[in-house]
PDB file of C-alpha atoms and ligand atoms in Angstrom:
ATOM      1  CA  UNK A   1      19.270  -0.677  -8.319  1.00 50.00           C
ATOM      2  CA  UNK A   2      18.667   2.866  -9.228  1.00 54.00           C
ATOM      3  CA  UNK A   3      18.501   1.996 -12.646  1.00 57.00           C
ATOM      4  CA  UNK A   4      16.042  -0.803 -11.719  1.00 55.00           C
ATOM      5  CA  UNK A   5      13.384   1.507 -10.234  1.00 54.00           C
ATOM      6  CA  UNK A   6      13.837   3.905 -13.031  1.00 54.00           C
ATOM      7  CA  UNK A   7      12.849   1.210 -15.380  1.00 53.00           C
ATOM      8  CA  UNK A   8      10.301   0.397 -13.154  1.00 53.00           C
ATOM      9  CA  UNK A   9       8.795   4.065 -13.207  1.00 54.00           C
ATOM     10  CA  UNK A  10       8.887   4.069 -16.784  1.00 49.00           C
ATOM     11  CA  UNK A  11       7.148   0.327 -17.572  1.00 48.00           C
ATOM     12  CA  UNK A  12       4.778   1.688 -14.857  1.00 48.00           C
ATOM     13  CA  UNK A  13       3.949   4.649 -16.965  1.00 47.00           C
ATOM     14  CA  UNK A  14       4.245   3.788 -20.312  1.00 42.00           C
ATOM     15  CA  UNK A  15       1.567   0.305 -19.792  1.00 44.00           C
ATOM     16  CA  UNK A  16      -1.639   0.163 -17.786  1.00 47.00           C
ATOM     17  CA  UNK A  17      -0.631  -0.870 -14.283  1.00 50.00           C
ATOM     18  CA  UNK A  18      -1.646  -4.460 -13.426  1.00 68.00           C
ATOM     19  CA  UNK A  19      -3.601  -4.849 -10.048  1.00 73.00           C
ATOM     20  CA  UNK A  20      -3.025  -7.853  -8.320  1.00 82.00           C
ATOM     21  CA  UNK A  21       0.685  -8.427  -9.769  1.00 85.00           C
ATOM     22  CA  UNK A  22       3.545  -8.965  -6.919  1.00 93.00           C
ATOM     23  CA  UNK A  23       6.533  -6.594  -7.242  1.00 95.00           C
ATOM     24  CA  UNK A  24       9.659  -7.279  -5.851  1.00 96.00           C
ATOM     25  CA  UNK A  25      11.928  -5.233  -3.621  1.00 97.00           C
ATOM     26  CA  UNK A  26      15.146  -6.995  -2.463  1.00 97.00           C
ATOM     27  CA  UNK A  27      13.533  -9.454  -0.323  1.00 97.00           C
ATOM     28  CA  UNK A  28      10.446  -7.962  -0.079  1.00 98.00           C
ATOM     29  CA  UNK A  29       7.454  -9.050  -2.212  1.00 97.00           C
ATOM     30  CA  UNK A  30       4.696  -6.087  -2.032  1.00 97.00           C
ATOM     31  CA  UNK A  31       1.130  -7.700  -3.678  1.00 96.00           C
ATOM     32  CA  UNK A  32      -2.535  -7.242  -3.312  1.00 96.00           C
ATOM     33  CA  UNK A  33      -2.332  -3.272  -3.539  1.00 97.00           C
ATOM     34  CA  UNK A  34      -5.585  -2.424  -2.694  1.00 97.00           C
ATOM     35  CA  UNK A  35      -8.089   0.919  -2.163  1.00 97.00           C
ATOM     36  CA  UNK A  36     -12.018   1.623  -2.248  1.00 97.00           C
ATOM     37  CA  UNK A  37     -13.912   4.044  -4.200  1.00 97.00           C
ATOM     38  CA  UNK A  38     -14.633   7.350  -3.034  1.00 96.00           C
ATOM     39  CA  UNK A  39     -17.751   9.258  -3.319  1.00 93.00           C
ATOM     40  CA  UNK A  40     -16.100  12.390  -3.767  1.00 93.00           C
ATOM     41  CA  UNK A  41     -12.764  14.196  -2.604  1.00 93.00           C
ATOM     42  CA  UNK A  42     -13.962  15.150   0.928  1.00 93.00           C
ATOM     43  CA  UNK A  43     -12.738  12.191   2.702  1.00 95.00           C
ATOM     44  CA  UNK A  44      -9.854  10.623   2.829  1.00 96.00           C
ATOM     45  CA  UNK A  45      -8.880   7.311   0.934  1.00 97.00           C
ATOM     46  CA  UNK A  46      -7.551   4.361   2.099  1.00 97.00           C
ATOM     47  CA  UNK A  47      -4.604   1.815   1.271  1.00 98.00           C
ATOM     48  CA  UNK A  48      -4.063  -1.640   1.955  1.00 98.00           C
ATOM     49  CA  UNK A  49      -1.120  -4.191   0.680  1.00 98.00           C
ATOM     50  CA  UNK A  50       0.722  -7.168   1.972  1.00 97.00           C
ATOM     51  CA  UNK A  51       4.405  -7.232   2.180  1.00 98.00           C
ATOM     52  CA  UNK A  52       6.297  -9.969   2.489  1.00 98.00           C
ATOM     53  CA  UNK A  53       9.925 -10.006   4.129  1.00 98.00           C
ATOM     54  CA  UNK A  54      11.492 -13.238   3.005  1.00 98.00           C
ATOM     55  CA  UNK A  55      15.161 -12.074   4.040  1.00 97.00           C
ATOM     56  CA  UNK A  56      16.939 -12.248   7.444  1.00 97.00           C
ATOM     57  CA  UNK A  57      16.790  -8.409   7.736  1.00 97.00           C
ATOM     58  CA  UNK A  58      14.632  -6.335   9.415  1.00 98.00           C
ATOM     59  CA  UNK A  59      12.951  -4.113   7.512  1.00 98.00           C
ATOM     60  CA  UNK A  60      10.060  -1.146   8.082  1.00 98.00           C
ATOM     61  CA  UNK A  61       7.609   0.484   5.827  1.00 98.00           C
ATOM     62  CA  UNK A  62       8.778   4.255   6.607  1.00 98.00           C
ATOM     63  CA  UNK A  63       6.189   6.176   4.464  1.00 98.00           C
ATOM     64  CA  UNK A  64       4.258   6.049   1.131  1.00 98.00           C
ATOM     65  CA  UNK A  65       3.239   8.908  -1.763  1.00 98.00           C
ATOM     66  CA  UNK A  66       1.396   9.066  -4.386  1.00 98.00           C
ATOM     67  CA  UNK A  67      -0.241  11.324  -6.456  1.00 98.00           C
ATOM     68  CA  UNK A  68      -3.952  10.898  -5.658  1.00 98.00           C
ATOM     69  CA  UNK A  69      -2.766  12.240  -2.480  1.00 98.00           C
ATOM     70  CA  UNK A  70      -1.569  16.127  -0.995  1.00 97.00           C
ATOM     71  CA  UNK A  71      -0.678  13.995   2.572  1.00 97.00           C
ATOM     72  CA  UNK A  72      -0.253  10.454   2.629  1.00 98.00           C
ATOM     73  CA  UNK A  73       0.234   9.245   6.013  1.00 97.00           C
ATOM     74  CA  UNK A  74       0.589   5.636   8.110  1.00 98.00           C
ATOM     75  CA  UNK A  75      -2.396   4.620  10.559  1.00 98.00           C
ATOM     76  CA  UNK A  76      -2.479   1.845  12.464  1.00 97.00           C
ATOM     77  CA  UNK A  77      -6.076   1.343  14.017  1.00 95.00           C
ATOM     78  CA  UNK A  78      -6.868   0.981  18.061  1.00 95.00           C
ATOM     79  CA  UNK A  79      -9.544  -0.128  19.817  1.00 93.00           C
ATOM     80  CA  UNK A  80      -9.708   1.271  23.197  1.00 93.00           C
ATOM     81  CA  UNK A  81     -12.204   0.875  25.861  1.00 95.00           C
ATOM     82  CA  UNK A  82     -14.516   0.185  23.179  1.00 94.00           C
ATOM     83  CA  UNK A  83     -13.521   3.423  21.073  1.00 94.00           C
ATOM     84  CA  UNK A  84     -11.503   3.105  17.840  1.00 92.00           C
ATOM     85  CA  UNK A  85      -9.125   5.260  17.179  1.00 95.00           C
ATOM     86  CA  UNK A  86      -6.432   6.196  14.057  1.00 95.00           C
ATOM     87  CA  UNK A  87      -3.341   7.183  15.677  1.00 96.00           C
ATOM     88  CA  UNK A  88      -0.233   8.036  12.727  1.00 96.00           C
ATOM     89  CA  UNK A  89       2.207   5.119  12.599  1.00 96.00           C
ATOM     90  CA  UNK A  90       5.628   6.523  11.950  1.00 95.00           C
ATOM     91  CA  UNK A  91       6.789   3.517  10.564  1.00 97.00           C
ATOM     92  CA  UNK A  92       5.190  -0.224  10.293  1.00 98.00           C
ATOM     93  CA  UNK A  93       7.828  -2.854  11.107  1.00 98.00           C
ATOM     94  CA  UNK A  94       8.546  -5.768   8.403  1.00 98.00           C
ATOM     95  CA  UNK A  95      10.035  -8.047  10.661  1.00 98.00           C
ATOM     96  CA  UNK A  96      12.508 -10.381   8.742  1.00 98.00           C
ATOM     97  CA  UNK A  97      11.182 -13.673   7.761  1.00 98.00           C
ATOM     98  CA  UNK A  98       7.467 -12.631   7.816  1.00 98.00           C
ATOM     99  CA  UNK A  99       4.168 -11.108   6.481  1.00 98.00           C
ATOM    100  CA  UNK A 100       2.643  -7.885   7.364  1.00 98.00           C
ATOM    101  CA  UNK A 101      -0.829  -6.722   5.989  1.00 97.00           C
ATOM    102  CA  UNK A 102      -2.116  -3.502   5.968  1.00 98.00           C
ATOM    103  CA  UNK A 103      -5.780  -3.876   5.801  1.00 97.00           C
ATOM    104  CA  UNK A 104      -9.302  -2.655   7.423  1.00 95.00           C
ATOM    105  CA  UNK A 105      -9.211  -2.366  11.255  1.00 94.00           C
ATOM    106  CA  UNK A 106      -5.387  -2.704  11.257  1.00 96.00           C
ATOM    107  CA  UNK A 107      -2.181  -0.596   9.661  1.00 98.00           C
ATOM    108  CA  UNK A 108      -3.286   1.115   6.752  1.00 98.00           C
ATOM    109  CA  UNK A 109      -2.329   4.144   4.434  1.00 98.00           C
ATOM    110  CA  UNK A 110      -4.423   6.974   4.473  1.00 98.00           C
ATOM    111  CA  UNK A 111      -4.904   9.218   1.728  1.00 98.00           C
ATOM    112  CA  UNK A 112      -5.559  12.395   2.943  1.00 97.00           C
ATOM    113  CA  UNK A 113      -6.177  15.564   0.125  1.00 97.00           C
ATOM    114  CA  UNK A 114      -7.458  13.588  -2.160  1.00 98.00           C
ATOM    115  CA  UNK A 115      -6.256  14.625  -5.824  1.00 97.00           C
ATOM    116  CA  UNK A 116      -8.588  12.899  -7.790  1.00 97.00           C
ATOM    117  CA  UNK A 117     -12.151  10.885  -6.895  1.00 97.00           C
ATOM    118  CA  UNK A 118     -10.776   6.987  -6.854  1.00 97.00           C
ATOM    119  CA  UNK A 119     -13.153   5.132  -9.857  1.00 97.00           C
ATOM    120  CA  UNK A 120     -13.511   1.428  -8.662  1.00 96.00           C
ATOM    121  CA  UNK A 121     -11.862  -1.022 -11.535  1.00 94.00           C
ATOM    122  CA  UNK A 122      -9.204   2.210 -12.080  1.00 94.00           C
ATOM    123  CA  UNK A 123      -5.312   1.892 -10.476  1.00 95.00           C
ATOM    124  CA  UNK A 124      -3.325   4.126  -8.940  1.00 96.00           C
ATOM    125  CA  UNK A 125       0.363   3.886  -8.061  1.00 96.00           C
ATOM    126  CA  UNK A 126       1.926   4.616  -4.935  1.00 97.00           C
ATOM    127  CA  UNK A 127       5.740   4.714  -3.623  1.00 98.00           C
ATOM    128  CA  UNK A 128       6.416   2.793  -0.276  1.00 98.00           C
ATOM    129  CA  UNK A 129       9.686   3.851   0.941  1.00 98.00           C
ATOM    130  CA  UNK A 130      11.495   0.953   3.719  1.00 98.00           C
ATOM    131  CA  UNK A 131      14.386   1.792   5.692  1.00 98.00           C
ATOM    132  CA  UNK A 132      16.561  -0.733   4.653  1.00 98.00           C
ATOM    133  CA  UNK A 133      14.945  -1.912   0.772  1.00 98.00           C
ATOM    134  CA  UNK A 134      14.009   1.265  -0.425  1.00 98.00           C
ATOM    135  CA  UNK A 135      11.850   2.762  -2.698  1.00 97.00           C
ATOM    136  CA  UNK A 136       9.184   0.933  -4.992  1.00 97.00           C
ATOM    137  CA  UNK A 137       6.199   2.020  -6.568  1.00 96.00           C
ATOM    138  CA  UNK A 138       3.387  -0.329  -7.398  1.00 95.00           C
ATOM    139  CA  UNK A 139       0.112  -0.381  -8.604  1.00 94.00           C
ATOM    140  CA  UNK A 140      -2.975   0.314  -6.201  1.00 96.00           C
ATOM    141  CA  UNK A 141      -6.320  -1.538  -7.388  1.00 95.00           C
ATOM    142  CA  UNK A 142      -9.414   0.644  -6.312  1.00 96.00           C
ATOM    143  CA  UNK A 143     -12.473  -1.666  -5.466  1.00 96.00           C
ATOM    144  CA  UNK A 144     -15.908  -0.985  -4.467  1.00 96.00           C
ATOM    145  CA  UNK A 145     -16.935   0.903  -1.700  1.00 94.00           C
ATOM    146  CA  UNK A 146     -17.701  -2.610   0.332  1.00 93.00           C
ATOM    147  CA  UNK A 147     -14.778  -4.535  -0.609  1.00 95.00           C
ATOM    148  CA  UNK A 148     -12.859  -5.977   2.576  1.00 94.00           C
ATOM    149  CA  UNK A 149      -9.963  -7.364   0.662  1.00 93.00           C
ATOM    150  CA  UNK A 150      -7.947  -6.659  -2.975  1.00 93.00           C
ATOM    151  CA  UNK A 151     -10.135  -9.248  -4.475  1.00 90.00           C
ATOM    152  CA  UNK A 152      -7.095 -11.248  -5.957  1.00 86.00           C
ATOM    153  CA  UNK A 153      -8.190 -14.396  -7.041  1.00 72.00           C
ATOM    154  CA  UNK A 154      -4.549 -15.950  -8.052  1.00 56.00           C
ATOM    155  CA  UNK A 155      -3.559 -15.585  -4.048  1.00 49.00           C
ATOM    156  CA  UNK A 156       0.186 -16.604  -3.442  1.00 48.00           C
ATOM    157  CA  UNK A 157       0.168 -18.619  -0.391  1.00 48.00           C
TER     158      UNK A 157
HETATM  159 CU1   CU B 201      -6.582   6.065   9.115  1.00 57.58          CU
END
């Protein structure tokens, strides 16, 4: 396995990183890596991705990193009394058997510290670490500023 990732890490870095392209984790399929455009570095980016848990195991999505980021965190988004708020997510369960998505108005990654301004039609990668999987890093697709989804036209299911 170890050797796996470091393969991984290496393809990753040695060819242009395909958006849209599933990568596989155990059981877990992670696709549709997704981010917006930022104006500048002032605010913080976003992530979304679906992960897929086709195994009988439980699984959670304990953290992510990446280098466009100096504090990558977990949000999930609540709406109370009206009010939306971002509280941190220490960890985003992957029940077994099942699809999670983090996406606008729901779990997400947020980017705070932005490194670098995120160029729509440009990738970045970025590590999700589960409890029970592991580590993978896959590539992040940065769309425009309006995009709601990762714009994936070859969708899986
Ligand atoms: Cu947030």
């Amino acid at each position: 396995m170890k050797y796996l990732l470091t393969a991984l890490l290496l393809s990753l870095s040695a060819t242009p990183l395909l958006a849209c392209e599933t990568v596989q984790l155990g059981s877990l399929e992670i696709s549709e890596a997704w981010s917006r455009a930022s104006i500048g570095m002032a605010r913080p980016g976003a992530f979304y991705v679906t992960i897929r848990n086709t195994g009988a195991t439980d699984d959670a999505l304990a953290g992510i990193a990446t280098p466009v980021s100096g504090k990558p965190m977990l949000h999930e988004t609540v709406v109370k009394d009206g009010v939306a708020s971002m509280p941190h997510a220490p960890a985003i369960p992957v029940p077994a058997d099942s699809t999670v998505q983090l996406e606008p108005g729901g779990y997400h990654g947020m980017l705070m510290g932005l490194t670098q301004v995120l160029k729509e039609g440009e990738t970045f990668p970025v590590t999700l670490t589960f409890r029970e999987a592991g580590d993978v890093t896959v590539p992040v697709a940065i769309r425009g500023m309006g995009a709601k989804d990762a714009g994936c036209v070859d969708k899986k299911d």
